[in-house]
Tab-separated table of C-alpha atoms and ligand atoms in Angstrom:
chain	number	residue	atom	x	y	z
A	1	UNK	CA	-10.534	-20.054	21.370
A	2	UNK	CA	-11.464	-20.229	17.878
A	3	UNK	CA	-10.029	-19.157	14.551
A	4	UNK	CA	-9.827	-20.325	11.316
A	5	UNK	CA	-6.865	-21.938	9.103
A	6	UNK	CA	-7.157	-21.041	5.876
A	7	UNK	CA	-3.068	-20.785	4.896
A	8	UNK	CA	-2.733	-24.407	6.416
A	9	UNK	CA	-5.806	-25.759	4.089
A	10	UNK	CA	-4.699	-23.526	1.140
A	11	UNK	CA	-1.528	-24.919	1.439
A	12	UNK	CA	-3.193	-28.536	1.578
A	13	UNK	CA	-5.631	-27.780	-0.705
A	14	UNK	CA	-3.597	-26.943	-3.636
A	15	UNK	CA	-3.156	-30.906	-4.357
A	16	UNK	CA	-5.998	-31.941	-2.593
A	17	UNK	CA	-8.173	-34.097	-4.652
A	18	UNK	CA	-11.044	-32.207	-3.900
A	19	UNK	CA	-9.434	-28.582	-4.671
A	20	UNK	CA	-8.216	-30.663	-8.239
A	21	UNK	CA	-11.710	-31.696	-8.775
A	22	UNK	CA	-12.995	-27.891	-8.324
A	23	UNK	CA	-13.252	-27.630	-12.161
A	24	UNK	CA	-15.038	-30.988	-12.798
A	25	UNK	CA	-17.696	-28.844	-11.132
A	26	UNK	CA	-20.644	-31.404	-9.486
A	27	UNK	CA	-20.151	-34.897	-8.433
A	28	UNK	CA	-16.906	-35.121	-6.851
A	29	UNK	CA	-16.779	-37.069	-3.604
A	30	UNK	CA	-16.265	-34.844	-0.567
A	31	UNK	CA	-13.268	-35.397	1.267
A	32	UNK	CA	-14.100	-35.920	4.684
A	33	UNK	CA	-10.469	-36.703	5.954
A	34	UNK	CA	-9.837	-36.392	9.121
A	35	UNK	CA	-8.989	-33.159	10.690
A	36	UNK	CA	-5.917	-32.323	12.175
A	37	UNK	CA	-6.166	-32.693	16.288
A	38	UNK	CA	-6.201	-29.270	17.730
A	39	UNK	CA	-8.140	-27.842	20.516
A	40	UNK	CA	-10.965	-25.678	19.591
A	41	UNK	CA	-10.657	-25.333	15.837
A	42	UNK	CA	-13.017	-24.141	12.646
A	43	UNK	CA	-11.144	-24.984	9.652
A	44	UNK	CA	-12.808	-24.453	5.947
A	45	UNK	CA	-12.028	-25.628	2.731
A	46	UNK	CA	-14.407	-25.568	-0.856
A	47	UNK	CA	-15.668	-29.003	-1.741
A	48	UNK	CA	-16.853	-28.174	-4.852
A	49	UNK	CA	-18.922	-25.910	-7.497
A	50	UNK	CA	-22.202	-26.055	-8.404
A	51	UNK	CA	-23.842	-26.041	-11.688
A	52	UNK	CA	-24.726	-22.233	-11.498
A	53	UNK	CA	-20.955	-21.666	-10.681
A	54	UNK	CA	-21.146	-21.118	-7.161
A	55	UNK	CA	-18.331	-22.798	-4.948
A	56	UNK	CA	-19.162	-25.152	-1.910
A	57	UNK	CA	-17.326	-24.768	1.368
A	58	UNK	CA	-17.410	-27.153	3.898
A	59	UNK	CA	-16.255	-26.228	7.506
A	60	UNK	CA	-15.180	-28.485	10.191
A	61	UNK	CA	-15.189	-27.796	13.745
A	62	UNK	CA	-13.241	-29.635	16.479
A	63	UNK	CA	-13.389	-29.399	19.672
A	64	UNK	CA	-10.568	-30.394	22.726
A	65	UNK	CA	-11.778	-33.956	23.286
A	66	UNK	CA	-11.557	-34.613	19.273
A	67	UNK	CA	-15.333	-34.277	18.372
A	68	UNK	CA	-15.641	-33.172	14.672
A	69	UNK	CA	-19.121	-31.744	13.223
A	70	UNK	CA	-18.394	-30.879	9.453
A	71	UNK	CA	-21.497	-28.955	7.856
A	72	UNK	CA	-21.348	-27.289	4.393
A	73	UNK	CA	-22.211	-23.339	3.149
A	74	UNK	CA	-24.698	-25.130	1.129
A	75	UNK	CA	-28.383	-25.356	3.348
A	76	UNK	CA	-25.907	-25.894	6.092
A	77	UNK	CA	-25.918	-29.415	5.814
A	78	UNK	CA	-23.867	-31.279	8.515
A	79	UNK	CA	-22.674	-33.756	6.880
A	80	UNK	CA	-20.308	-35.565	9.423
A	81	UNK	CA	-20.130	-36.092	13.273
A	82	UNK	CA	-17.497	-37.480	14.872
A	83	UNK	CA	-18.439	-38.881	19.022
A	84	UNK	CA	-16.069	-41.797	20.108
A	85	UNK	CA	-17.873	-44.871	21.645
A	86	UNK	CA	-17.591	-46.186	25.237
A	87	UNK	CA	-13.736	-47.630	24.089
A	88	UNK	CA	-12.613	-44.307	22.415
A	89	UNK	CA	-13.082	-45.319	19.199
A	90	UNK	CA	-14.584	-42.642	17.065
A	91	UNK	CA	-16.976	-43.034	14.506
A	92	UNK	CA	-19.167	-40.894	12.174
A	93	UNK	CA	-22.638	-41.029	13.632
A	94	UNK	CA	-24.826	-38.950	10.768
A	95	UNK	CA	-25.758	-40.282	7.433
A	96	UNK	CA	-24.878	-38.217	4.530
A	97	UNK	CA	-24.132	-37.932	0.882
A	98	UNK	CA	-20.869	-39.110	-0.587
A	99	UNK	CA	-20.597	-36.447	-3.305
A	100	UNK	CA	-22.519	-32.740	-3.640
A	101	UNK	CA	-24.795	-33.568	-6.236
A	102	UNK	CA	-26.688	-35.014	-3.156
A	103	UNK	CA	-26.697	-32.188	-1.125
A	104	UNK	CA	-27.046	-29.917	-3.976
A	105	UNK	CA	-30.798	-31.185	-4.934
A	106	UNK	CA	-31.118	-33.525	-1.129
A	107	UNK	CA	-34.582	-35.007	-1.201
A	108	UNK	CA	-33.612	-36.778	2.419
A	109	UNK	CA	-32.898	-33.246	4.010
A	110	UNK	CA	-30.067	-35.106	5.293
A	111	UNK	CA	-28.309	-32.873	8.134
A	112	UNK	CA	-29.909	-30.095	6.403
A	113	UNK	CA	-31.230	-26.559	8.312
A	114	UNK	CA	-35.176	-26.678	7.157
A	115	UNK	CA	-37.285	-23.854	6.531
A	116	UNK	CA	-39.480	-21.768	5.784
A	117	UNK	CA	-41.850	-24.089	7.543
A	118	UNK	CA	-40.300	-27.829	8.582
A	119	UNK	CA	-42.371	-30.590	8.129
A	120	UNK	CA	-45.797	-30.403	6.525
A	121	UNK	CA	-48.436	-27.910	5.191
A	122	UNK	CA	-51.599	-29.375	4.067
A	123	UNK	CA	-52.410	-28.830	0.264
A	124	UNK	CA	-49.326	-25.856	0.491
A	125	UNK	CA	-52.277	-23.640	1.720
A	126	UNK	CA	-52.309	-20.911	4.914
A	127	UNK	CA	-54.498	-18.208	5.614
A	128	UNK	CA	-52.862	-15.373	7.413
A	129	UNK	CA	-54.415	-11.775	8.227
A	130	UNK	CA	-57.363	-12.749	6.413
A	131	UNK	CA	-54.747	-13.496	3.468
A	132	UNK	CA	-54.509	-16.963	1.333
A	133	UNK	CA	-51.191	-17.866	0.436
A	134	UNK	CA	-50.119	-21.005	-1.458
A	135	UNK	CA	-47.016	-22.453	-1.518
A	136	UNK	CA	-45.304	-25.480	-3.525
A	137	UNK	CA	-46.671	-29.116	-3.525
A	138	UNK	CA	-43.806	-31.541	-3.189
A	139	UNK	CA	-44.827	-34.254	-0.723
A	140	UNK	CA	-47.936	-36.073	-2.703
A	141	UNK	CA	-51.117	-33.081	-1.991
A	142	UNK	CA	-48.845	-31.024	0.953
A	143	UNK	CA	-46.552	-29.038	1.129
A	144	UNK	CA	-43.026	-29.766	2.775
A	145	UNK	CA	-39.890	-28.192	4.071
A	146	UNK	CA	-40.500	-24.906	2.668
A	147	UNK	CA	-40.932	-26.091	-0.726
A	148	UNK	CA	-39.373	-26.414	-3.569
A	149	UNK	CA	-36.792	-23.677	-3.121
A	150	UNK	CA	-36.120	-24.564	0.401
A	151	UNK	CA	-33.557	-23.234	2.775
A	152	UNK	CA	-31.814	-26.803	2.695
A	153	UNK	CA	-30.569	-26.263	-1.017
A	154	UNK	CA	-29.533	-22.455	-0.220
A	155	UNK	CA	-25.861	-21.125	0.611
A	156	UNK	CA	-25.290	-19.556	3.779
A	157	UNK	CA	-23.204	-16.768	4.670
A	158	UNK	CA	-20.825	-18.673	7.520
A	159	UNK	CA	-18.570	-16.551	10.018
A	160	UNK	CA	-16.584	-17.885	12.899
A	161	UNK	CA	-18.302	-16.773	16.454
A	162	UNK	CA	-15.820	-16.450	19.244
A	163	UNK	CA	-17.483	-18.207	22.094
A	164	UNK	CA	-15.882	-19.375	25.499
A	165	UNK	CA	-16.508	-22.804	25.412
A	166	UNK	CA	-16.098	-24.738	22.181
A	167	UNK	CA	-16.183	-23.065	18.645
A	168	UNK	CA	-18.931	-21.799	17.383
A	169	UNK	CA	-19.917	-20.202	13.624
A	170	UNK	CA	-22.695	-18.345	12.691
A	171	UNK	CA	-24.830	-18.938	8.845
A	172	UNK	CA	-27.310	-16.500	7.604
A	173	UNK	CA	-29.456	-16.131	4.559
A	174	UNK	CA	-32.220	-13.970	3.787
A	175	UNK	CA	-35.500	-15.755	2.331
A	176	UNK	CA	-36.928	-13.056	-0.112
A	177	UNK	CA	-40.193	-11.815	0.503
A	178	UNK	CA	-42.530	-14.469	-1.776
A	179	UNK	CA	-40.303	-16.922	-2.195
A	180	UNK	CA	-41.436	-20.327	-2.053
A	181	UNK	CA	-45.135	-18.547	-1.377
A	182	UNK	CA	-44.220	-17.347	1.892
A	183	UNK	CA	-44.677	-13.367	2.952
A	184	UNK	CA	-42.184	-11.250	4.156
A	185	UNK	CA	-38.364	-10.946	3.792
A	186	UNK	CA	-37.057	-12.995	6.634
A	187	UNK	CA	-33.335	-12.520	7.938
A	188	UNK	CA	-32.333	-16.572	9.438
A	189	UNK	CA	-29.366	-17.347	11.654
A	190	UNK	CA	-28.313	-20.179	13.013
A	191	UNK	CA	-25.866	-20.749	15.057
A	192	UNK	CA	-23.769	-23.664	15.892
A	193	UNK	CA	-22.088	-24.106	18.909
A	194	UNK	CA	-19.416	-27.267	19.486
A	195	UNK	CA	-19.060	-27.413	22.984
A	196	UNK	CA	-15.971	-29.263	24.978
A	197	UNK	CA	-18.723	-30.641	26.905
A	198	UNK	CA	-19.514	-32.631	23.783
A	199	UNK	CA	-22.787	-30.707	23.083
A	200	UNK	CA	-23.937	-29.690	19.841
A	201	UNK	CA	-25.780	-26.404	20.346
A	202	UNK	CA	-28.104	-24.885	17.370
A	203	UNK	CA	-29.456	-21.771	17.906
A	204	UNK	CA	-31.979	-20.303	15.541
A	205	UNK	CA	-33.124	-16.581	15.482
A	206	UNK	CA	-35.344	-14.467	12.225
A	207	UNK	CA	-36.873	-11.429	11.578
A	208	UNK	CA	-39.320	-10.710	9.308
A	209	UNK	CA	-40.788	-7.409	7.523
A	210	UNK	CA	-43.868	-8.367	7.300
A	211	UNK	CA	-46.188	-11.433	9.054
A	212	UNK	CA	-45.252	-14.790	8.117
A	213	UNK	CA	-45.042	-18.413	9.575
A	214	UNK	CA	-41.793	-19.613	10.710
A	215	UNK	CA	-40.615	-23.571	11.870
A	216	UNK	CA	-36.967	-24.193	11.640
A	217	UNK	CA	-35.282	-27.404	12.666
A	218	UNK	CA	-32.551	-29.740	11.953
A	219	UNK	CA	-32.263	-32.778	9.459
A	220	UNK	CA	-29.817	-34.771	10.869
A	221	UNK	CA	-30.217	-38.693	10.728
A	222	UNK	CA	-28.363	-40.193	13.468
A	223	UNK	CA	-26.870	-43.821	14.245
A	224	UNK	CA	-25.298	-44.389	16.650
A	225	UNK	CA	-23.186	-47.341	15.366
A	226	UNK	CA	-22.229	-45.640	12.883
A	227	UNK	CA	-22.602	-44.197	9.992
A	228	UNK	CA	-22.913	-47.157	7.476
A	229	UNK	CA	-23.320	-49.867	9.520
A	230	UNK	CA	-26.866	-50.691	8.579
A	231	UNK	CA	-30.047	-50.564	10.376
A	232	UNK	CA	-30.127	-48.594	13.423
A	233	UNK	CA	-33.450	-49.432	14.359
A	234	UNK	CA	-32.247	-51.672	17.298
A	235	UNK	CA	-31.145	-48.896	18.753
A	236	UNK	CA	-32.892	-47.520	21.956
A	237	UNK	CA	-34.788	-43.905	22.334
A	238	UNK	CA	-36.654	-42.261	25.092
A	239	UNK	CA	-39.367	-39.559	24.271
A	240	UNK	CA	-40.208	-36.935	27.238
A	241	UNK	CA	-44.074	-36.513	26.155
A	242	UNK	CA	-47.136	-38.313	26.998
A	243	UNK	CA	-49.009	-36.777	23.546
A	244	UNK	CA	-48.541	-36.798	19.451
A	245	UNK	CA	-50.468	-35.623	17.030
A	246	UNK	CA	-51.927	-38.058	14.750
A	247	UNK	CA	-52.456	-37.480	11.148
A	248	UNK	CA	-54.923	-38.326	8.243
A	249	UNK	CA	-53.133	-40.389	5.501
A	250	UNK	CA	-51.470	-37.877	4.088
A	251	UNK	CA	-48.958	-37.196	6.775
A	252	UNK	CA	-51.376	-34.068	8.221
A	253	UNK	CA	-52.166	-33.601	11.833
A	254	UNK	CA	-56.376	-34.533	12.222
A	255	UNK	CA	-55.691	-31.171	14.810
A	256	UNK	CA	-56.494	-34.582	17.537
A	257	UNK	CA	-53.414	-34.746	20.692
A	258	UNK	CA	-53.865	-38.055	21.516
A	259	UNK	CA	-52.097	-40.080	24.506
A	260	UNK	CA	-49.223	-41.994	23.730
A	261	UNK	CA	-49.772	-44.930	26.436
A	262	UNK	CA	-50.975	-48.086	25.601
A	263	UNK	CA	-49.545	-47.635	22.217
A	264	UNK	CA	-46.694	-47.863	20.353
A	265	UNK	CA	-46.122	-44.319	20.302
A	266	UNK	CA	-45.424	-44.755	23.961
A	267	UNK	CA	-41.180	-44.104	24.153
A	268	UNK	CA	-41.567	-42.515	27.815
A	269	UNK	CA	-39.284	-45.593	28.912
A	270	UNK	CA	-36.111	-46.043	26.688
A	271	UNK	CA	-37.264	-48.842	24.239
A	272	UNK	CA	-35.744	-50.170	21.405
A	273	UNK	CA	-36.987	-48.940	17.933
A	274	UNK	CA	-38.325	-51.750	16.456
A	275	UNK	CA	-39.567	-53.312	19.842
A	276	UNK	CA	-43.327	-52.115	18.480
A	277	UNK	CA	-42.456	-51.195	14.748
A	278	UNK	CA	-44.384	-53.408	12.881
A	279	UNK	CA	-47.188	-53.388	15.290
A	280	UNK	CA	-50.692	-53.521	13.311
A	281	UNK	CA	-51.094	-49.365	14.739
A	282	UNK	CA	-52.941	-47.374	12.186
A	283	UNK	CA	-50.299	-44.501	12.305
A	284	UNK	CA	-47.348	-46.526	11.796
A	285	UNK	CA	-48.826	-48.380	8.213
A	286	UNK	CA	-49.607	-44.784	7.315
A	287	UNK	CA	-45.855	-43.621	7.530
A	288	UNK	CA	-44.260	-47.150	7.261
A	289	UNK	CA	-42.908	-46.583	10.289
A	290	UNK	CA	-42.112	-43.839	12.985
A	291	UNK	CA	-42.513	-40.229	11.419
A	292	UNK	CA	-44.736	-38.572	13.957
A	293	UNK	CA	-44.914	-35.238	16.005
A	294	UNK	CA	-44.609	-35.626	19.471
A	295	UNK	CA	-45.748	-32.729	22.113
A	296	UNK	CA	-42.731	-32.347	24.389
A	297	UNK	CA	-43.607	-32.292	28.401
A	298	UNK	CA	-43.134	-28.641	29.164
A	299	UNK	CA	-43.375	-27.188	32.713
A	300	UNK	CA	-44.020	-23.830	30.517
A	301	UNK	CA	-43.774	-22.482	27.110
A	302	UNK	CA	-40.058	-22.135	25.354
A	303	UNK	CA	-38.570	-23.593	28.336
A	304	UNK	CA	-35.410	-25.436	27.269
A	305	UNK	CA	-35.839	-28.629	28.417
A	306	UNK	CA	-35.497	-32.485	27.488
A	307	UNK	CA	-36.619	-33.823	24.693
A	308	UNK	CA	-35.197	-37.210	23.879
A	309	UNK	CA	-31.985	-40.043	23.955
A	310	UNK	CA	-30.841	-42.427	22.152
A	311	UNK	CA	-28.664	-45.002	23.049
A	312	UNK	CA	-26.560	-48.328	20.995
A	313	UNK	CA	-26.139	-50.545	23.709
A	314	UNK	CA	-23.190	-52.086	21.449
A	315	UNK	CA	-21.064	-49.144	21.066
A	316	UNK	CA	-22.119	-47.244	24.094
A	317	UNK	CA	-23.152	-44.242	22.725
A	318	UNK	CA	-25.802	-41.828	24.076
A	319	UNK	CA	-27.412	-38.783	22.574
A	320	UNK	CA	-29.372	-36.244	24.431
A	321	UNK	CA	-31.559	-33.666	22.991
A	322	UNK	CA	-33.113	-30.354	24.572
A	323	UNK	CA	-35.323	-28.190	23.202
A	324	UNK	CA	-37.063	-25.295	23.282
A	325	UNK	CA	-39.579	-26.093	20.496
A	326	UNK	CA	-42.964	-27.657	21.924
A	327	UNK	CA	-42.024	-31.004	19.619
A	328	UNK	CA	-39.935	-33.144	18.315
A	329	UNK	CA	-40.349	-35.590	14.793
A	330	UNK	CA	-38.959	-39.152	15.042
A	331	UNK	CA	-38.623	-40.216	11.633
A	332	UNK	CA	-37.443	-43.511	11.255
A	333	UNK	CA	-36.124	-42.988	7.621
A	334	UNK	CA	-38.920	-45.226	6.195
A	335	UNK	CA	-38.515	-44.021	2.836
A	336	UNK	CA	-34.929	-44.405	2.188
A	337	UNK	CA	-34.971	-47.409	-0.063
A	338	UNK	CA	-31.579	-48.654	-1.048
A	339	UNK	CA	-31.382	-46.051	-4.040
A	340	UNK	CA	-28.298	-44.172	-3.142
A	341	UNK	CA	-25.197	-44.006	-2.156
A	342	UNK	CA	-24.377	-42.507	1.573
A	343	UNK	CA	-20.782	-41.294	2.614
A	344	UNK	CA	-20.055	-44.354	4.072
A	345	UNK	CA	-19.659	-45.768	0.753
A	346	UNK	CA	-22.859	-48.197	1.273
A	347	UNK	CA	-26.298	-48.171	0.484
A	348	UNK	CA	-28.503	-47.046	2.772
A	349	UNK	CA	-31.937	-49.106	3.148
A	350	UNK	CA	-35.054	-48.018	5.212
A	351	UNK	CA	-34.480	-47.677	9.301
A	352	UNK	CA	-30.690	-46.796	8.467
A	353	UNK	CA	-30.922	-43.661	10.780
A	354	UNK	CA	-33.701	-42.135	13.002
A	355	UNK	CA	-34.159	-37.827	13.021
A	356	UNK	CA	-34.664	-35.914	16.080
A	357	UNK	CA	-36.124	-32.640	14.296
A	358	UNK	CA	-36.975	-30.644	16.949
A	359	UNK	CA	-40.031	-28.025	15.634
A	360	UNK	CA	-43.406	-26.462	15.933
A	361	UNK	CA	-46.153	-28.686	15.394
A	362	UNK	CA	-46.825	-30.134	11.594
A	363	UNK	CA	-49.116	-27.871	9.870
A	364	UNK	CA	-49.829	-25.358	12.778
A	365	UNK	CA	-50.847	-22.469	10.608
A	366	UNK	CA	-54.065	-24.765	10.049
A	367	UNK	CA	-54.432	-26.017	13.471
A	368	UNK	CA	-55.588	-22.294	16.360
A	369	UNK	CA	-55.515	-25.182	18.920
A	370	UNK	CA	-51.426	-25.643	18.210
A	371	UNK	CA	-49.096	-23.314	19.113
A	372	UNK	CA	-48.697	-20.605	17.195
A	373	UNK	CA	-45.755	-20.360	14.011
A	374	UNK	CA	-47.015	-16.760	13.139
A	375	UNK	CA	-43.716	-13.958	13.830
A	376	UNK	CA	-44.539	-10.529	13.396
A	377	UNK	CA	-42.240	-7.574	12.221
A	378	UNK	CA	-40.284	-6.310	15.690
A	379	UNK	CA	-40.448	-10.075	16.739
A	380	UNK	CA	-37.295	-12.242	16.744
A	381	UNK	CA	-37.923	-15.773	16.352
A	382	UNK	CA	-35.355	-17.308	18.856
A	383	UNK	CA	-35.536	-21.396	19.197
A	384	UNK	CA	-32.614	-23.740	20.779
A	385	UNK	CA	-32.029	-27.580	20.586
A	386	UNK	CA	-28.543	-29.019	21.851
A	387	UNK	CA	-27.784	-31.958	20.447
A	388	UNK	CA	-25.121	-33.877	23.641
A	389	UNK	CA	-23.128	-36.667	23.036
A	390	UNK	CA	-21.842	-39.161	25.493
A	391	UNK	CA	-21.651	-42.896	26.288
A	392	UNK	CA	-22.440	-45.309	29.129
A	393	UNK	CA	-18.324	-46.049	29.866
T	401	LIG	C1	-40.673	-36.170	7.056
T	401	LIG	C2	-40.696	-37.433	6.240
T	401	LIG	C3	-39.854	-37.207	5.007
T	401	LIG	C4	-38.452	-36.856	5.459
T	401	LIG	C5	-37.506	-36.593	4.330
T	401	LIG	C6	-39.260	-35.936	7.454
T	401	LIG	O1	-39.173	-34.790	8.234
T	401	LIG	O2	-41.532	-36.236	8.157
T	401	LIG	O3	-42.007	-37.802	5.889
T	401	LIG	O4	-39.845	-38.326	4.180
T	401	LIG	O5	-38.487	-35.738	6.284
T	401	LIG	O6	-38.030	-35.737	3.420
């Protein structure tokens, strides 16, 4: 069952800090207390109000074994999730920001739905129907994320889903036609699903009125320790694909899908991180690290299948990921570089958290030889990735 409780959090709210802090506008800390235990719940309460005016909710859903996943109405970040380890003990296992100023301008993407077109396009340039369209250069020559307006810093329309198992709630936004540089008016929504099986389910569906390119995914940096508890890079992940595409030094596929065995791009057995990290590999100086496209084994097209795990051998903790999408980006967050502040109240250095964004290939509007990103008015764009938590106990 689901519903939401907005008496009980008025009634809260009214000396919360956060509701107090409502007219201090930007750069209160979010209050991420913990939600009351209840079966099956999707609470909301405003976190704050942006500069333009417009007032932040963040939702938190819980499901009957105590999971939490908290995401905002702004780019529907998630900006908490709660899995217990092999003891129990539950811990935050996302990084985040610890006020809304972060999420309100979020360079990291952290936990953050990304669109128009996640990951890169080179030089911001696509040529579509014989059309050249050029959209904003934010990532050194490319283009990345969708831009500079980006569907990460936009607020979502949320409504409560009735589902059988778990809670769910539906976001929506529509992209106008042109913005960021991309054609059409496209109609998003995503879906998130909290399951009582402990699964995380995201499903993502658009429209468009006119052709366009379309490559949604999720920005959420796991670890698995915790959030806060420093480098997770010693933590283990499996990758089901025996390809990646490589890229030039500017982050851009060559078009090349290249083995991964005998190299450290090889995670078909569950290895640890850094086991190969600093290995003198061409493609890992060019990223500082692991930020690289991999081409999910797929016994057919769209088939939801799996992607990846990752596993802390200290804490127990185990996250599967299935996919439709033909790949998945490990990023190792190799640019995160002590400079702010996460919600665990500690700085967050580089190989704090790894991403599993599940997508279309880097740059496929560029690349006929990668499957395609094109949707067509009368299409509906429909991609899944469930996120499952467990442990080895
Ligand atoms: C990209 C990284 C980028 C990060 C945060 C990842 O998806 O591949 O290169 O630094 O997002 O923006």
């Amino acid at each position: 069952m689901t519903h939401m409780s907005h008496s009980a959090l008025a009634t809260r709210s009214r000396h919360h800090p956060a509701f107090l802090g409502l007219t201090a506008a930007i750069g209160l800390s979010l209050a991420f207390a913990a939600a009351p235990a209840r079966a099956d719940s999707l609470a909301s309460e405003p976190v704050g109000i942006l500069p333009g005016g417009t007032v932040v909710q963040q939702y938190t859903m819980t499901n009957a074994n105590g999971v939490i996943v908290r995401f905002l109405s702004l780019g529907g970040c998630i900006t908490e999730i709660d899995t217990p380890d092999r003891n129990g003990n539950f811990a935050d296992i996302v990084l985040g920001y610890h006020d809304l100023a972060g999420y309100d301008s979020n360079g990291t993407y952290f936990g953050a739905i990304v669109g128009r077109y996640a990951n890169r396009i080179a030089k911001g340039t696509f040529t579509l129907d014989g059309e050249t369209y050029h959209l904003p250069i934010n990532n050194g020559v490319n283009s990345l994320h969708g831009g500079t307006v980006g569907f990460n810093t936009q607020i979502w329309r949320v409504t409560p889903k009735p589902v059988s198992d778990g809670v769910a709630a539906s976001l929506t936004y529509t992209s106008p036609d042109g913005q960021d540089g991309y054609p059409g008016s496209l109609n998003v929504t995503v879906t998130y699903t909290l399951t009582d099986s402990n699964a995380l389910r995201i499903d993502y569906e658009a429209t468009t009125d006119k052709p366009t390119v379309v490559n949604l995914t999720n920005h959420s940096y796991f670890n698995l320790r915790g959030n806060g508890s420093g480098s997770a890079l010693d933590e283990l992940v499996q990758i089901n694909a025996d390809f990646y595409t490589p890229t030039d030094a500017t982050q851009i596929p060559t078009g090349a899908i290249e083995p991964v065995a005998g190299t450290p791009m090889d995670f078909r057995k569950l290895t640890p991180i850094d086991a190969r990290i600093r290995a003198p590999f061409q493609q890992l100086i060019l990223a500082q690290g692991y930020d690289h496209n991999w081409v999910l084994n797929k016994p057919r097209p769209n088939a939801l299948t799996y992607a990846a795990k990752a596993y802390d051998p200290e804490t127990g903790r185990i996250l599967l990921v299935f996919t439709t999408e033909p790949g998945v980006q490990l990023y190792t967050s190799n640019f995160l570089n002590g400079s702010l502040i996460g919600s665990s109240n500690t700085v967050y250095r580089q190989g704090e958290g790894f991403t599993f964004e599940t997508q279309h290939f880097p740059d496929s509007p560029n690349h006929p030889n990668f499957p395609t990103t094109e949707l067509k008015p009368g299409q509906t764009f429909h991609s899944v990735t469930i996120f499952r938590f467990s442990t080895d106990g």
